[in-house]
DNA sequence: GAAATAGTGTCTTTTAGACAATATCAC
DNA sequence: GTGATATTGTCTAAAAGACACTATTTC
């Protein structure tokens, strides 16, 4: 029966990386930090929240991923799922063959209460995703992970209610339509969009709640958490 | 700069598991083997093709996954993609916290030429997936991996041409329809099914090739490998 | 009332769905 | 011709798409 120190020269490093999205000021942002000047690899580089998977600390990868987020406990993360697993020597070229398991998470603004539980001097920041992808060098394979996560977000916006998670608990159909248009990079027809939403059970009308402005107030809705189907229900088989 | 033997007590075992599907005699089968009687864990259990990820042997996980298949080199695997990564002590309860990266592959019958390059005495077999899921205890978390892979196969059959890979290089629309019906567990309308296929560029007519029988011969088609879209092209945005 | 945005209605085109009709082979 | 299965056509209902129209608020 082998133990932890058998095969010690054969095991890769295992790490987790998390891409957390939020929606603010009309753009999609993600949380990054600047690596310490004294880091032995990628000093001063921008990096996604990450951690070494340490079996003396973590019971499983999800736990490690949430640990990497360093959010206060009990914070609500309305969307959290595994993304992709990367591997090879290219991830950490100066050290060791690495396996990187990535996660995608969504959080809405009001819920964010961060606590840095270690390494207090690093700078946490929420930066625009498009800006990071186009203009910033990132540590390890984090650019690759970010692109993969952003693509998944955009593609899920086509056929699931994922965008709702970026909008918080209550939102108008107009807000959902605008955000969806950003994600799918296309214009949507008002009437059609509303029809589809009404015919699915995706959203629940919040009785008496309105978003007010210098115009007719907009009915607010919340995501029906019982709704597990697609936003666009048609595929090969019949709807529902 | 740390080396392989630093953190030796902190790293999990990393392994890969592959679910390979083929279609034969009207049912979906997957390749399994029976573990050796002398194995220190799960002796005599049925297992999916798997291997320990050893950084002194493998450059990356895909390489390890293909190694686990033990197929002769240069064999054509028309579909191969990463599935899901599992982790925790439950995978290998008597040993060490384990990270398991799973893959899903499809192969068509004529291409299968196996060579057992090690452990010559184990029994390789192709068994029916439904039978394995419902009636067989499997080693490690392999039942969970198999179910996940089978669900992905069935769900991809709804909106991608994945089923074509199970049918070989040439097949009739009838054959594709029948297999798809098995995978989605629903009947399809003949006329509609043909319309959709014709309107997408999913299949290419193979000039002059027919499947003959005691009836009107069926035109044979092959998968258009340039076609990367969905089988059912509609979603939120316009077709194409 | 004017401005602004929310929400609905109407008409045309496209796709879905059910099922009937025709085509082409072996025998 | 008969049997069998491949392939196409027809008709109705539903959904998509484009865009005009009405509604409700603030000022």
XYZ file of C-alpha atoms (C1' of nucleotides) in Angstrom:
534
model
C 0.000 0.000 0.000
C 1.762 3.159 -1.120
C 1.913 6.352 0.867
C 2.298 10.029 0.084
C 6.067 9.922 -0.212
C 6.128 7.059 -2.687
C 6.271 8.344 -6.241
C 7.365 11.696 -4.896
C 9.359 12.395 -8.033
C 6.514 11.434 -10.314
C 3.704 13.702 -9.231
C 2.952 17.046 -10.877
C 2.140 20.212 -9.034
C -1.595 20.655 -8.917
C -3.123 24.092 -8.719
C -6.509 25.701 -9.070
C -7.351 28.989 -10.772
C -10.641 30.842 -10.542
C -12.148 33.370 -12.922
C -14.791 35.404 -11.066
C -16.956 37.708 -13.100
C -19.010 40.688 -12.092
C -20.887 43.276 -14.141
C -20.293 46.917 -13.333
C -20.600 50.163 -15.250
C -21.684 48.342 -18.378
C -18.635 46.088 -18.589
C -17.643 42.615 -17.432
C -14.854 42.613 -14.883
C -12.798 39.910 -13.257
C -10.810 39.799 -10.053
C -7.043 39.754 -10.356
C -4.051 40.512 -8.148
C -0.507 41.622 -8.744
C 2.074 39.029 -7.767
C 4.700 39.977 -5.222
C 7.942 41.510 -6.386
C 9.784 38.730 -4.546
C 7.856 35.857 -6.136
C 10.243 33.271 -7.520
C 8.273 33.026 -10.757
C 6.281 35.721 -12.574
C 7.104 38.543 -10.099
C 4.870 41.616 -10.502
C 2.666 39.849 -13.047
C -1.106 40.124 -12.957
C -2.674 36.835 -11.928
C -6.075 35.268 -11.394
C -6.994 34.054 -7.911
C -5.126 30.772 -7.521
C -3.701 28.351 -5.037
C -1.546 25.263 -4.802
C -3.676 22.177 -4.196
C -2.340 20.897 -0.888
C -3.794 17.606 0.323
C -2.832 18.422 3.898
C -5.133 21.458 3.694
C -7.815 20.847 1.058
C -10.294 17.991 0.870
C -11.093 18.544 -2.770
C -10.570 20.948 -5.639
C -13.784 22.962 -5.146
C -12.694 23.718 -1.602
C -9.306 24.893 -2.838
C -10.936 27.026 -5.534
C -13.161 28.777 -3.047
C -10.189 29.232 -0.756
C -8.374 30.967 -3.609
C -11.175 33.519 -3.784
C -10.483 34.707 -0.240
C -14.045 35.987 0.114
C -15.564 36.180 3.555
C -17.235 32.911 4.470
C -20.928 32.522 3.727
C -20.781 34.898 0.825
C -23.227 33.987 -1.899
C -21.661 32.795 -5.137
C -24.696 32.321 -7.368
C -22.765 30.566 -10.107
C -19.753 28.310 -9.683
C -18.644 25.529 -11.978
C -15.590 23.700 -13.167
C -14.134 24.917 -16.425
C -11.194 23.056 -17.871
C -8.037 21.285 -16.759
C -4.740 22.321 -18.280
C -1.445 20.474 -17.999
C 2.165 20.523 -19.103
C 5.465 22.170 -18.446
C 4.448 25.397 -20.196
C 2.287 26.476 -17.248
C 5.179 26.950 -14.823
C 8.179 26.746 -17.165
C 10.892 27.291 -14.568
C 9.685 24.724 -12.116
C 7.733 21.540 -12.659
C 5.105 19.888 -14.850
C 1.840 21.313 -13.614
C -1.827 20.385 -13.671
C -4.147 23.370 -13.474
C -7.853 22.972 -12.766
C -9.832 26.109 -13.540
C -13.193 27.312 -12.285
C -15.646 29.963 -13.403
C -17.698 31.914 -10.867
C -20.140 34.806 -10.925
C -20.886 37.188 -8.144
C -23.065 40.217 -7.945
C -21.758 43.492 -6.724
C -23.689 43.941 -3.509
C -22.421 40.645 -2.178
C -18.742 41.354 -2.451
C -17.026 41.596 0.889
C -13.441 40.656 0.578
C -11.064 39.645 3.273
C -7.448 39.054 2.557
C -6.494 36.298 4.909
C -2.880 36.066 3.879
C -0.303 37.988 1.933
C -1.831 41.280 2.978
C 0.355 43.425 0.804
C -0.839 42.300 -2.589
C -3.219 44.438 -4.519
C -6.635 43.072 -5.343
C -8.433 44.558 -8.250
C -11.409 44.095 -10.483
C -10.338 44.771 -14.069
C -12.241 44.781 -17.316
C -11.992 41.399 -19.022
C -11.592 42.771 -22.556
C -8.784 45.016 -21.351
C -6.957 42.149 -19.645
C -7.258 39.893 -22.665
C -6.038 42.510 -25.115
C -3.484 44.483 -23.163
C -2.072 42.654 -20.163
C 0.552 39.936 -19.790
C -0.569 37.471 -17.197
C 1.234 34.963 -14.985
C 1.358 31.225 -15.754
C -1.375 30.184 -18.215
C -3.843 32.656 -16.757
C -4.549 34.467 -20.009
C -5.558 31.133 -21.533
C -7.790 30.375 -18.545
C -9.410 33.802 -18.687
C -10.164 33.467 -22.395
C -11.647 30.032 -21.860
C -13.850 31.309 -19.027
C -14.990 34.361 -20.969
C -15.869 32.204 -23.958
C -17.876 29.876 -21.769
C -19.717 32.834 -20.233
C -20.533 34.264 -23.648
C -21.593 30.957 -25.082
C -23.795 30.099 -22.093
C -25.525 33.470 -22.449
C -26.912 32.150 -25.745
C -28.910 29.297 -24.291
C -29.057 29.553 -20.494
C -30.113 32.219 -17.981
C -26.486 32.668 -16.842
C -26.551 36.432 -17.435
C -29.121 36.812 -14.657
C -26.450 35.945 -12.113
C -24.479 39.001 -13.164
C -27.463 41.273 -12.530
C -28.142 40.603 -8.878
C -31.385 39.488 -7.319
C -33.778 41.854 -9.059
C -33.558 43.242 -12.567
C -35.719 44.458 -15.421
C -36.091 42.697 -18.748
C -34.448 45.692 -20.379
C -31.349 45.236 -18.212
C -31.181 41.538 -19.028
C -31.589 42.259 -22.724
C -28.794 44.849 -22.729
C -26.377 42.596 -20.874
C -27.217 39.662 -23.131
C -26.566 41.831 -26.172
C -23.113 42.633 -24.837
C -22.366 38.966 -24.215
C -23.581 37.617 -27.542
C -22.370 40.663 -29.441
C -25.619 41.055 -31.372
C -28.852 43.042 -31.202
C -32.005 41.341 -29.951
C -35.581 42.085 -30.899
C -37.494 43.549 -27.979
C -40.758 41.800 -28.617
C -39.217 38.409 -29.324
C -36.977 38.594 -26.291
C -39.913 39.323 -24.013
C -42.025 36.560 -25.599
C -39.385 33.953 -25.025
C -38.880 34.926 -21.436
C -42.601 34.964 -20.749
C -43.159 31.584 -22.398
C -40.343 29.953 -20.459
C -40.616 29.958 -16.685
C -37.182 31.436 -16.414
C -38.089 34.635 -14.577
C -40.456 35.360 -11.731
C -42.245 38.685 -11.578
C -41.506 40.430 -8.291
C -44.908 41.679 -7.192
C -45.005 45.462 -6.892
C -41.270 45.980 -7.439
C -40.281 48.500 -10.077
C -37.198 50.240 -11.307
C -38.083 53.932 -11.523
C -36.716 56.624 -13.762
C -37.836 59.604 -15.821
C -40.166 57.266 -17.680
C -42.597 54.445 -17.289
C -41.284 52.274 -14.431
C -39.934 48.830 -15.297
C -41.255 45.680 -13.685
C -38.545 43.835 -11.760
C -37.976 40.104 -12.025
C -35.876 37.511 -10.257
C -34.393 34.299 -11.597
C -36.568 31.243 -11.037
C -34.064 28.950 -9.381
C -36.316 25.972 -10.069
C -35.890 26.601 -13.794
C -33.135 24.348 -14.997
C -33.902 24.314 -18.703
C -32.415 26.182 -21.532
C -33.250 29.760 -22.211
C -34.018 28.771 -25.753
C -35.826 25.496 -25.209
C -35.843 24.076 -28.705
C -33.377 21.510 -29.777
C -33.940 18.249 -31.554
C -36.765 17.248 -29.288
C -39.941 19.050 -28.509
C -39.989 22.030 -26.170
C -40.492 20.938 -22.566
C 13.225 27.519 -6.819
C 11.491 24.394 -5.684
C 12.026 20.984 -7.177
C 9.995 17.823 -7.557
C 10.765 16.522 -4.100
C 9.705 19.685 -2.296
C 6.103 19.497 -1.135
C 6.256 15.738 -1.593
C 3.757 15.211 1.207
C 1.384 17.792 -0.152
C 0.695 16.590 -3.655
C -2.240 14.375 -4.589
C -2.063 11.410 -6.889
C -3.134 12.453 -10.340
C -4.707 9.955 -12.694
C -6.554 9.952 -15.989
C -9.531 7.835 -16.967
C -10.936 7.430 -20.458
C -14.408 6.439 -21.562
C -14.267 5.175 -25.160
C -17.540 4.536 -26.907
C -18.362 2.454 -29.927
C -21.671 1.476 -31.508
C -22.209 -2.174 -32.291
C -25.245 -4.403 -32.718
C -27.581 -1.521 -31.979
C -26.082 -0.688 -28.577
C -23.455 1.666 -27.202
C -20.458 -0.118 -25.713
C -17.430 1.026 -23.784
C -14.035 -0.498 -23.243
C -13.269 -1.870 -19.780
C -10.822 -4.296 -18.210
C -10.819 -6.503 -15.155
C -8.281 -5.493 -12.535
C -5.705 -8.025 -11.464
C -6.458 -10.346 -8.568
C -3.274 -9.103 -6.906
C -4.076 -5.380 -7.213
C -3.631 -3.684 -3.863
C -6.924 -1.807 -4.278
C -10.115 -2.917 -6.079
C -8.798 -6.378 -7.084
C -10.944 -8.101 -9.716
C -13.087 -5.008 -10.212
C -14.137 -3.822 -13.644
C -12.362 -0.565 -14.531
C -12.181 1.983 -17.307
C -8.880 2.475 -19.143
C -6.771 4.529 -16.746
C -3.254 5.438 -15.789
C -1.281 7.246 -13.132
C -0.106 10.636 -14.398
C 3.659 10.349 -14.143
C 5.632 13.474 -14.999
C 8.720 11.419 -15.760
C 6.739 9.702 -18.529
C 3.950 11.989 -19.712
C 4.239 15.513 -21.046
C 0.590 16.330 -20.508
C -2.741 14.785 -19.595
C -3.924 14.148 -23.158
C -0.812 12.092 -23.783
C -1.462 10.075 -20.635
C -5.106 9.560 -21.605
C -4.178 8.211 -25.016
C -1.547 6.036 -23.401
C -4.249 4.570 -21.156
C -6.149 3.462 -24.261
C -3.295 1.176 -25.332
C -4.398 1.355 -28.955
C -1.821 0.857 -31.642
C -0.205 4.142 -32.583
C -1.679 6.084 -35.495
C -5.136 4.727 -34.859
C -7.825 7.217 -35.733
C -9.822 8.530 -32.785
C -12.423 10.743 -34.471
C -13.645 12.273 -31.238
C -11.590 12.966 -28.125
C -12.242 15.611 -25.517
C -11.779 16.341 -21.866
C -14.736 15.591 -19.673
C -14.519 16.479 -16.009
C -12.013 16.514 -13.162
C -12.866 14.724 -9.947
C -11.024 15.006 -6.652
C -11.072 13.868 -3.054
C -10.257 10.925 -0.841
C -13.311 8.962 -1.946
C -11.703 8.059 -5.277
C -8.999 5.855 -3.795
C -10.166 5.510 -0.180
C -7.381 3.258 1.077
C -4.528 5.340 -0.257
C -4.291 9.054 -0.901
C -6.283 12.128 -1.934
C -6.622 11.806 -5.681
C -7.272 14.064 -8.642
C -8.886 12.277 -11.576
C -9.093 13.877 -15.004
C -11.520 12.090 -17.301
C -11.767 12.002 -21.086
C -14.432 10.913 -23.532
C -13.505 9.317 -26.846
C -15.320 7.737 -29.763
C -13.989 5.191 -32.136
C -15.581 3.311 -34.968
C -15.429 -0.427 -35.158
C -13.250 -0.934 -38.187
C -10.476 1.138 -36.685
C -9.976 -0.876 -33.534
C -6.669 -2.649 -33.371
C -5.610 -3.153 -29.822
C -2.201 -3.938 -28.482
C -1.667 -4.613 -24.843
C 1.733 -3.220 -24.140
C 1.846 -4.179 -20.497
C 0.010 -6.341 -18.022
C -0.748 -8.900 -20.702
C -2.948 -11.081 -18.568
C -5.821 -8.672 -17.978
C -8.986 -9.070 -19.927
C -10.043 -6.291 -22.235
C -13.662 -6.114 -23.130
C -16.242 -3.951 -24.775
C -19.371 -4.002 -22.637
C -22.744 -2.386 -23.078
C -22.880 0.954 -21.262
C -26.424 0.549 -19.930
C -25.482 -2.846 -18.525
C -22.376 -1.505 -16.787
C -24.246 1.407 -15.267
C -27.100 -0.708 -13.960
C -25.460 -3.962 -12.996
C -21.722 -3.726 -12.411
C -19.636 -2.456 -9.508
C -16.687 -0.533 -10.817
C -13.281 0.393 -9.401
C -12.491 3.829 -7.969
C -14.982 6.478 -9.136
C -15.303 4.862 -12.561
C -19.076 4.420 -12.413
C -19.391 8.161 -11.815
C -17.048 8.888 -14.724
C -18.929 6.531 -17.032
C -22.277 8.120 -16.172
C -20.880 11.591 -16.755
C -19.449 10.560 -20.140
C -22.645 8.838 -21.225
C -24.695 11.887 -20.260
C -22.383 14.124 -22.250
C -22.660 11.824 -25.269
C -26.454 11.804 -25.065
C -26.711 15.512 -24.541
C -24.319 16.334 -27.397
C -26.399 14.147 -29.686
C -29.161 16.753 -29.291
C -27.270 19.627 -30.815
C -24.050 18.446 -32.469
C -23.161 15.843 -35.110
C -21.382 13.702 -32.475
C -23.399 10.597 -33.338
C -21.767 10.527 -36.775
C -18.486 9.542 -35.170
C -20.101 6.360 -33.889
C -21.201 5.380 -37.381
C -17.913 5.229 -39.215
C -16.952 7.082 -42.333
C -20.047 6.437 -44.444
C -23.620 6.087 -43.281
C -27.180 6.667 -44.429
C -29.510 9.265 -42.969
C -31.690 6.441 -41.733
C -28.799 5.009 -39.715
C -28.021 8.397 -38.220
C -31.653 8.932 -37.351
C -31.948 5.553 -35.629
C -28.797 6.058 -33.576
C -29.857 9.567 -32.626
C -33.226 8.229 -31.490
C -31.461 5.790 -29.192
C -29.275 8.535 -27.744
C -31.999 11.105 -27.165
C -34.570 8.467 -26.224
C -37.263 9.945 -28.454
C -38.744 9.451 -31.908
C -37.799 11.881 -34.686
C -39.858 12.931 -37.668
C -38.366 11.613 -40.868
C -39.059 14.616 -43.038
C -37.939 17.187 -40.462
C -34.765 15.293 -39.683
C -33.793 15.221 -43.339
C -34.655 18.893 -43.808
C -32.427 19.969 -40.966
C -29.525 17.935 -42.186
C -29.896 19.212 -45.729
C -30.154 22.827 -44.619
C -27.071 22.612 -42.436
C -23.831 21.671 -44.140
C -23.301 18.927 -41.644
C -23.170 16.004 -44.051
C -21.584 15.550 -47.439
C -23.231 13.304 -49.998
C -20.835 10.595 -51.118
C -21.235 10.575 -54.871
C -22.507 7.237 -56.138
C -22.236 5.412 -52.817
C -25.295 3.567 -51.616
C -26.276 1.149 -48.926
C -28.164 -1.635 -50.672
C -30.854 -3.940 -49.376
C -34.121 -5.498 -50.421
C -35.446 -2.002 -51.044
C -34.619 1.326 -52.546
C -30.904 1.885 -51.837
C -29.937 4.580 -49.346
C -27.618 7.420 -50.258
C -24.469 7.375 -48.119
C -23.061 10.477 -46.473
C -19.937 11.416 -44.592
C -19.454 14.007 -41.878
C -18.328 17.400 -43.129
C -15.321 17.961 -40.928
C -15.336 21.636 -41.796
C -18.744 21.942 -40.166
C -18.222 23.129 -36.634
C -21.696 24.463 -35.900
C -24.553 22.990 -34.024
C -26.739 20.346 -35.490
C -29.697 22.509 -34.601
C -28.392 25.955 -35.487
C -30.941 28.159 -33.778
C -30.298 29.737 -30.461
C -30.731 33.313 -29.410
C -29.055 34.614 -32.520
C -29.832 33.994 -36.102
C -29.009 30.725 -37.828
C -25.425 30.620 -39.128
C -47.852 68.503 -22.757
C -42.936 66.818 -23.882
C -39.438 63.530 -23.252
C -38.115 59.056 -22.266
C -38.250 54.428 -21.769
C -41.534 50.203 -20.888
C -44.252 47.159 -22.918
C -47.731 45.315 -26.692
C -49.605 44.381 -31.328
C -49.469 43.302 -36.273
C -47.934 41.399 -40.286
C -44.748 38.411 -43.051
C -41.452 34.759 -43.347
C -39.523 30.648 -41.653
C -39.534 26.383 -39.145
C -41.888 22.596 -36.861
C -44.953 18.692 -36.811
C -47.815 15.210 -38.582
C -48.501 12.237 -42.055
C -49.452 11.082 -46.911
C -47.478 10.146 -51.319
C -44.037 8.606 -54.391
C -39.426 6.252 -55.690
C -36.339 2.481 -56.277
C -34.463 -1.406 -55.258
C -34.512 -7.202 -54.534
C -37.112 -10.942 -55.357
C -45.964 -7.211 -59.418
C -44.990 -7.447 -54.218
C -42.628 -6.168 -50.276
C -39.664 -3.223 -48.127
C -37.505 0.829 -47.040
C -35.769 5.496 -48.991
C -37.086 9.946 -50.053
C -40.170 13.835 -51.057
C -44.419 16.579 -50.700
C -48.458 18.788 -48.483
C -50.901 21.036 -45.135
C -51.441 23.282 -40.528
C -49.598 25.262 -36.370
C -46.120 27.641 -34.047
C -42.182 30.565 -33.711
C -39.105 34.114 -35.557
C -38.238 38.711 -37.323
C -39.111 43.390 -38.344
C -41.171 47.284 -36.870
C -45.138 50.166 -35.561
C -47.897 51.299 -31.855
C -49.556 52.223 -27.039
C -48.591 52.953 -21.863
C -46.818 55.163 -17.869
C -43.915 57.628 -15.593
C -40.979 62.433 -14.528
C -40.366 66.974 -15.555
